[in-house]
Amino acid sequence: MATHARPVERTLALRQAAAAAFELVAALSALAPALAGEGLPAESISQSFFRVREGELSDQQAALHGVLVVHRALEDLCEAPLSGADLALEATGMRQAVLDLTGAAPGADPDSIPLVAVPEPAARASMESVWSARWLIGHQVHVLFNICAAVAVADATRHLRHGDGDAALSRLADATTYVRGFPAAMTHASTVPADYYMAAIRHTMAPPSVDVPLSGRQHRGYKLFRAAMKDLLSAVPDSYEQLAARAPQLAETRSALLEADIVDGERHVTLAYSMVHLHRSIAQKPEGPDNAVAELRNMRHRRAAQYASLIRFGDHYVAGAVAGLRHS
């Protein structure tokens, strides 16, 4: 995909990708129709708000619903002002999700892929409705990446415990692709004016619009990912130097995943600053820091401290400071 091309070429490439995703949706739908997600009970306020549901799915249904998320995202990206760098990360994550969900092998040389007929753009909706939909679409991509990353990390850990190092390395690389896509998907969701977010979206995620304030901690996909990461580090707890001495490729691959996880936390800090500046988080506890940015920065520091000895370029300054605070 021409992620860094001129606007016209980039939009054309995105429309081509969206059309290809639509064809895949049609092919999968011919095997069995999509489930009516809105008919399933929501297990949390967050699921209800972001129109996400959980249920037992066949492989075909899981692929169909995943590709539906990808198709909606690609259609929105035709107009969303996302940077080329983030577009590349999000598109790479979506491609990996399609491969994982369909069980397909990586495709052929892009030059050999036939072009798909691109339909005419639909009638333009109001910008306000586009922004509101984009907030949901970007978050749904983020949920998809969370779940796929959790599965990839769990697969890698299982392979490590069974002594299949090559398979573990492959799945850790897949997981890193998804984690690098986390902040890109969140940035996609946030390509709306900050003023519009503050005036029209933010209050709908807090009482009295909803019973409890919405938080990322309520997403089960995110919880599954964090649990999978914890299990991975219990299976391979060695420091970077120790692991590199006996399994250098595994040390580098694990380090890349953990670095991506830290960067996700760092970018969440800067994204929150661009959207809410120094306002408090809607889900913040009274005893927490004074604003959302400070709370997210603390989360980043705790993650960096945890990973300091496990990655090649660990943040040992923060690790030392966090250790000092714990013992003070």
Short mmCIF file of C-alpha atoms in Angstrom, two decimals:
data_model
loop_
_atom_site.label_atom_id
_atom_site.label_comp_id
_atom_site.label_asym_id
_atom_site.label_seq_id
_atom_site.Cartn_x
_atom_site.Cartn_y
_atom_site.Cartn_z
CA MET A 1 0.00 0.00 0.00
CA ALA A 2 1.27 3.46 -0.91
CA THR A 3 1.18 4.76 2.66
CA HIS A 4 3.55 7.66 1.97
CA ALA A 5 2.37 8.58 -1.51
CA ARG A 6 0.71 11.85 -2.51
CA PRO A 7 -2.87 12.22 -1.21
CA VAL A 8 -4.54 11.13 -4.46
CA GLU A 9 -2.39 8.02 -4.89
CA ARG A 10 -2.68 7.15 -1.21
CA THR A 11 -6.48 7.42 -1.26
CA LEU A 12 -6.66 5.30 -4.40
CA ALA A 13 -4.51 2.61 -2.75
CA LEU A 14 -6.75 2.64 0.32
CA ARG A 15 -9.90 2.36 -1.80
CA GLN A 16 -8.31 -0.57 -3.62
CA ALA A 17 -7.53 -2.26 -0.29
CA ALA A 18 -11.05 -1.57 1.00
CA ALA A 19 -12.54 -3.07 -2.16
CA ALA A 20 -10.38 -6.18 -1.76
CA ALA A 21 -11.49 -6.49 1.88
CA PHE A 22 -15.12 -6.18 0.75
CA GLU A 23 -14.61 -9.04 -1.71
CA LEU A 24 -13.18 -11.16 1.12
CA VAL A 25 -16.17 -10.27 3.31
CA ALA A 26 -18.50 -11.40 0.52
CA ALA A 27 -16.61 -14.68 0.08
CA LEU A 28 -16.68 -15.44 3.80
CA SER A 29 -20.34 -14.40 4.09
CA ALA A 30 -21.23 -16.92 1.39
CA LEU A 31 -20.04 -19.70 3.72
CA ALA A 32 -22.12 -18.43 6.68
CA PRO A 33 -23.58 -15.01 7.48
CA ALA A 34 -22.23 -12.70 10.14
CA LEU A 35 -23.78 -12.85 13.59
CA ALA A 36 -25.96 -9.97 14.70
CA GLY A 37 -23.60 -8.65 17.34
CA GLU A 38 -26.05 -6.12 18.72
CA GLY A 39 -28.31 -9.05 19.64
CA LEU A 40 -25.70 -10.47 22.00
CA PRO A 41 -25.62 -9.17 25.59
CA ALA A 42 -22.82 -6.75 26.41
CA GLU A 43 -20.61 -7.92 29.27
CA SER A 44 -19.54 -4.39 30.21
CA ILE A 45 -20.45 -0.76 29.64
CA SER A 46 -17.33 -0.51 27.48
CA GLN A 47 -18.50 -3.32 25.18
CA SER A 48 -21.86 -1.64 24.77
CA PHE A 49 -20.35 1.76 24.01
CA PHE A 50 -17.77 0.54 21.49
CA ARG A 51 -20.19 -2.01 19.95
CA VAL A 52 -17.99 -4.97 20.76
CA ARG A 53 -19.37 -8.37 21.75
CA GLU A 54 -17.92 -11.73 22.76
CA GLY A 55 -19.20 -15.15 21.81
CA GLU A 56 -18.21 -18.58 20.59
CA LEU A 57 -17.38 -18.39 16.89
CA SER A 58 -16.33 -20.89 14.27
CA ASP A 59 -13.05 -20.20 12.45
CA GLN A 60 -15.05 -18.90 9.48
CA GLN A 61 -17.16 -16.56 11.63
CA ALA A 62 -14.10 -15.26 13.47
CA ALA A 63 -12.44 -14.54 10.13
CA LEU A 64 -15.58 -12.84 8.80
CA HIS A 65 -16.02 -10.55 11.79
CA GLY A 66 -12.32 -9.70 11.85
CA VAL A 67 -12.34 -8.82 8.16
CA LEU A 68 -15.47 -6.70 8.69
CA VAL A 69 -13.50 -4.63 11.21
CA VAL A 70 -10.65 -4.32 8.70
CA HIS A 71 -13.02 -3.32 5.88
CA ARG A 72 -14.68 -0.57 7.95
CA ALA A 73 -11.28 0.72 9.01
CA LEU A 74 -9.93 0.84 5.47
CA GLU A 75 -13.00 2.70 4.26
CA ASP A 76 -12.58 5.28 7.03
CA LEU A 77 -8.82 5.56 6.40
CA CYS A 78 -9.60 6.75 2.88
CA GLU A 79 -10.36 10.11 4.51
CA ALA A 80 -8.81 9.97 7.99
CA PRO A 81 -5.77 12.30 8.25
CA LEU A 82 -3.46 9.60 9.66
CA SER A 83 0.29 9.96 9.17
CA GLY A 84 1.97 7.69 6.67
CA ALA A 85 4.00 6.05 9.44
CA ASP A 86 0.92 5.17 11.48
CA LEU A 87 -0.99 4.10 8.39
CA ALA A 88 1.83 1.67 7.58
CA LEU A 89 1.74 0.22 11.11
CA GLU A 90 -2.04 -0.11 11.19
CA ALA A 91 -2.21 -1.61 7.70
CA THR A 92 0.53 -4.11 8.56
CA GLY A 93 -1.38 -5.12 11.69
CA MET A 94 -4.62 -5.52 9.75
CA ARG A 95 -2.86 -7.62 7.10
CA GLN A 96 -1.45 -9.88 9.82
CA ALA A 97 -4.91 -10.19 11.39
CA VAL A 98 -6.39 -11.31 8.06
CA LEU A 99 -3.61 -13.89 7.64
CA ASP A 100 -4.07 -15.21 11.18
CA LEU A 101 -7.86 -15.30 11.07
CA THR A 102 -8.17 -16.89 7.65
CA GLY A 103 -5.17 -19.20 8.00
CA ALA A 104 -3.84 -17.92 4.69
CA ALA A 105 -0.18 -17.84 3.75
CA PRO A 106 1.49 -14.48 3.04
CA GLY A 107 0.55 -13.22 -0.41
CA ALA A 108 2.50 -13.04 -3.62
CA ASP A 109 4.56 -10.18 -4.97
CA PRO A 110 2.32 -7.06 -4.77
CA ASP A 111 3.03 -6.34 -8.44
CA SER A 112 1.35 -9.62 -9.39
CA ILE A 113 -1.89 -8.99 -7.48
CA PRO A 114 -4.76 -8.11 -9.84
CA LEU A 115 -6.56 -4.84 -9.23
CA VAL A 116 -10.04 -4.98 -7.75
CA ALA A 117 -12.89 -2.86 -9.09
CA VAL A 118 -13.29 0.14 -6.81
CA PRO A 119 -16.88 1.32 -6.26
CA GLU A 120 -17.75 4.99 -6.35
CA PRO A 121 -17.49 6.67 -2.93
CA ALA A 122 -20.76 6.76 -1.03
CA ALA A 123 -22.63 9.97 -0.40
CA ARG A 124 -20.77 12.16 2.06
CA ALA A 125 -22.01 12.13 5.65
CA SER A 126 -21.64 15.11 7.97
CA MET A 127 -18.16 15.52 9.44
CA GLU A 128 -19.60 15.16 12.94
CA SER A 129 -21.06 11.73 12.15
CA VAL A 130 -17.78 10.71 10.48
CA TRP A 131 -15.80 11.74 13.57
CA SER A 132 -18.14 9.90 15.93
CA ALA A 133 -17.98 6.75 13.79
CA ARG A 134 -14.19 7.02 13.53
CA TRP A 135 -13.87 7.02 17.31
CA LEU A 136 -15.61 3.62 17.37
CA ILE A 137 -13.91 2.20 14.27
CA GLY A 138 -10.39 2.94 15.50
CA HIS A 139 -11.16 1.42 18.89
CA GLN A 140 -12.57 -1.71 17.24
CA VAL A 141 -9.30 -2.13 15.31
CA HIS A 142 -7.47 -1.70 18.62
CA VAL A 143 -9.63 -4.44 20.18
CA LEU A 144 -8.93 -6.72 17.20
CA PHE A 145 -5.18 -6.13 17.57
CA ASN A 146 -5.36 -6.78 21.34
CA ILE A 147 -7.06 -10.14 20.87
CA CYS A 148 -4.78 -11.21 18.02
CA ALA A 149 -1.70 -10.15 20.00
CA ALA A 150 -2.89 -12.08 23.06
CA VAL A 151 -3.31 -15.22 20.96
CA ALA A 152 0.10 -14.77 19.32
CA VAL A 153 1.88 -14.29 22.65
CA ALA A 154 0.06 -17.28 24.17
CA ASP A 155 1.02 -19.39 21.14
CA ALA A 156 4.66 -18.31 21.47
CA THR A 157 4.74 -19.17 25.17
CA ARG A 158 3.27 -22.60 24.50
CA HIS A 159 5.83 -23.25 21.78
CA LEU A 160 8.65 -22.21 24.12
CA ARG A 161 7.46 -24.59 26.82
CA HIS A 162 7.29 -27.38 24.25
CA GLY A 163 10.78 -26.63 22.95
CA ASP A 164 9.72 -25.37 19.50
CA GLY A 165 11.91 -22.30 19.27
CA ASP A 166 11.33 -21.48 15.59
CA ALA A 167 7.55 -21.45 15.98
CA ALA A 168 7.89 -19.31 19.11
CA LEU A 169 10.04 -16.75 17.30
CA SER A 170 7.52 -16.53 14.46
CA ARG A 171 4.59 -15.91 16.79
CA LEU A 172 6.54 -13.38 18.87
CA ALA A 173 7.23 -11.47 15.66
CA ASP A 174 3.51 -11.59 14.82
CA ALA A 175 2.69 -10.27 18.29
CA THR A 176 5.15 -7.40 17.83
CA THR A 177 3.39 -6.45 14.59
CA TYR A 178 0.11 -6.14 16.50
CA VAL A 179 1.61 -4.24 19.45
CA ARG A 180 3.27 -1.76 17.10
CA GLY A 181 -0.21 -1.32 15.63
CA PHE A 182 -1.80 -0.53 19.02
CA PRO A 183 -0.88 3.18 19.06
CA ALA A 184 -1.54 3.51 15.33
CA ALA A 185 -5.11 2.25 15.82
CA MET A 186 -5.61 4.58 18.78
CA THR A 187 -4.27 7.49 16.77
CA HIS A 188 -6.67 6.54 13.96
CA ALA A 189 -9.55 6.71 16.45
CA SER A 190 -8.27 10.10 17.61
CA THR A 191 -8.01 11.77 14.21
CA VAL A 192 -10.91 13.98 15.22
CA PRO A 193 -10.67 17.57 16.40
CA ALA A 194 -9.80 17.74 20.10
CA ASP A 195 -12.52 20.36 20.57
CA TYR A 196 -15.10 17.98 19.07
CA TYR A 197 -13.88 15.13 21.25
CA MET A 198 -14.15 17.25 24.40
CA ALA A 199 -17.57 18.67 23.48
CA ALA A 200 -19.33 15.72 21.87
CA ILE A 201 -17.62 12.42 22.72
CA ARG A 202 -15.88 12.58 26.09
CA HIS A 203 -18.98 13.21 28.20
CA THR A 204 -20.76 10.21 26.63
CA MET A 205 -18.17 7.89 28.24
CA ALA A 206 -18.81 9.09 31.80
CA PRO A 207 -21.81 9.36 34.16
CA PRO A 208 -24.62 10.24 33.76
CA SER A 209 -24.38 9.06 30.12
CA VAL A 210 -23.11 5.66 31.32
CA ASP A 211 -23.26 3.99 34.73
CA VAL A 212 -19.49 3.91 35.26
CA PRO A 213 -16.66 5.80 33.52
CA LEU A 214 -15.18 3.90 30.58
CA SER A 215 -11.60 2.70 30.85
CA GLY A 216 -9.24 0.59 28.79
CA ARG A 217 -9.02 -1.76 31.76
CA GLN A 218 -12.60 -2.82 31.02
CA HIS A 219 -11.64 -4.31 27.64
CA ARG A 220 -11.32 -8.07 28.01
CA GLY A 221 -9.03 -8.21 24.98
CA TYR A 222 -6.59 -5.90 26.73
CA LYS A 223 -6.75 -8.01 29.89
CA LEU A 224 -6.07 -11.14 27.84
CA PHE A 225 -3.04 -9.48 26.26
CA ARG A 226 -1.61 -8.33 29.59
CA ALA A 227 -2.15 -11.82 31.07
CA ALA A 228 -0.43 -13.40 28.05
CA MET A 229 2.55 -11.06 28.46
CA LYS A 230 2.82 -11.94 32.13
CA ASP A 231 2.78 -15.66 31.29
CA LEU A 232 5.45 -15.15 28.60
CA LEU A 233 7.78 -13.50 31.11
CA SER A 234 7.16 -16.27 33.61
CA ALA A 235 8.27 -18.76 30.94
CA VAL A 236 11.31 -16.67 29.91
CA PRO A 237 12.26 -14.53 32.94
CA ASP A 238 15.99 -14.28 32.09
CA SER A 239 17.65 -10.90 31.76
CA TYR A 240 18.54 -9.78 28.25
CA GLU A 241 22.21 -10.66 28.79
CA GLN A 242 21.42 -14.12 30.20
CA LEU A 243 19.00 -14.93 27.39
CA ALA A 244 21.32 -13.57 24.69
CA ALA A 245 24.10 -15.85 25.92
CA ARG A 246 22.04 -19.00 25.31
CA ALA A 247 19.42 -17.93 22.73
CA PRO A 248 20.43 -14.64 21.03
CA GLN A 249 17.58 -14.64 18.49
CA LEU A 250 14.99 -15.18 21.21
CA ALA A 251 16.53 -12.38 23.26
CA GLU A 252 16.29 -9.96 20.34
CA THR A 253 12.75 -11.01 19.42
CA ARG A 254 11.48 -10.77 23.00
CA SER A 255 13.21 -7.40 23.35
CA ALA A 256 11.46 -6.09 20.21
CA LEU A 257 8.07 -7.07 21.63
CA LEU A 258 8.74 -5.47 25.00
CA GLU A 259 10.10 -2.30 23.37
CA ALA A 260 6.91 -2.05 21.32
CA ASP A 261 4.89 -2.41 24.52
CA ILE A 262 6.80 0.45 26.16
CA VAL A 263 6.42 2.67 23.10
CA ASP A 264 2.68 1.98 23.13
CA GLY A 265 2.58 3.36 26.67
CA GLU A 266 4.67 6.37 25.67
CA ARG A 267 2.47 7.21 22.72
CA HIS A 268 -0.65 6.88 24.86
CA VAL A 269 0.79 9.67 27.03
CA THR A 270 1.34 12.04 24.10
CA LEU A 271 -1.99 11.13 22.49
CA ALA A 272 -3.86 11.88 25.71
CA TYR A 273 -2.05 15.22 25.97
CA SER A 274 -3.12 16.16 22.44
CA MET A 275 -6.77 15.28 23.16
CA VAL A 276 -7.41 16.33 26.78
CA HIS A 277 -4.33 18.42 27.65
CA LEU A 278 -4.11 18.49 31.47
CA HIS A 279 -7.65 17.42 32.34
CA ARG A 280 -8.21 14.54 34.69
CA SER A 281 -9.03 11.13 33.26
CA ILE A 282 -12.75 10.30 33.31
CA ALA A 283 -11.86 6.97 34.97
CA GLN A 284 -9.31 8.39 37.39
CA LYS A 285 -9.47 7.54 41.08
CA PRO A 286 -9.57 10.50 43.50
CA GLU A 287 -6.21 9.54 44.99
CA GLY A 288 -4.55 9.35 41.54
CA PRO A 289 -2.31 11.97 39.90
CA ASP A 290 -3.68 15.37 39.03
CA ASN A 291 -4.35 14.60 35.37
CA ALA A 292 -4.68 11.85 32.78
CA VAL A 293 -1.25 12.52 31.27
CA ALA A 294 0.49 12.10 34.64
CA GLU A 295 -1.37 8.85 35.33
CA LEU A 296 -0.49 7.43 31.92
CA ARG A 297 3.13 8.53 32.36
CA ASN A 298 3.28 6.63 35.65
CA MET A 299 1.95 3.54 33.87
CA ARG A 300 4.68 3.93 31.24
CA HIS A 301 7.36 4.23 33.93
CA ARG A 302 6.17 1.10 35.75
CA ARG A 303 6.23 -0.86 32.49
CA ALA A 304 9.69 0.47 31.56
CA ALA A 305 10.99 -0.41 35.03
CA GLN A 306 9.61 -3.95 34.76
CA TYR A 307 11.26 -4.48 31.38
CA ALA A 308 14.56 -2.67 32.07
CA SER A 309 16.64 -5.82 32.57
CA LEU A 310 14.81 -7.77 29.83
CA ILE A 311 15.54 -5.55 26.84
CA ARG A 312 18.71 -4.46 25.15
CA PHE A 313 18.35 -0.76 25.90
CA GLY A 314 16.51 -0.81 29.21
CA ASP A 315 15.49 2.34 31.05
CA HIS A 316 17.64 1.68 34.12
CA TYR A 317 17.26 5.25 35.41
CA VAL A 318 13.51 4.82 35.76
CA ALA A 319 13.93 1.28 37.06
CA GLY A 320 16.20 2.58 39.82
CA ALA A 321 13.81 5.40 40.69
CA VAL A 322 10.81 3.04 40.83
CA ALA A 323 12.76 0.59 43.00
CA GLY A 324 13.72 3.44 45.32
CA LEU A 325 10.10 4.55 45.67
CA ARG A 326 9.03 1.00 46.53
CA HIS A 327 11.58 0.79 49.32
CA SER A 328 11.07 4.30 50.70
#
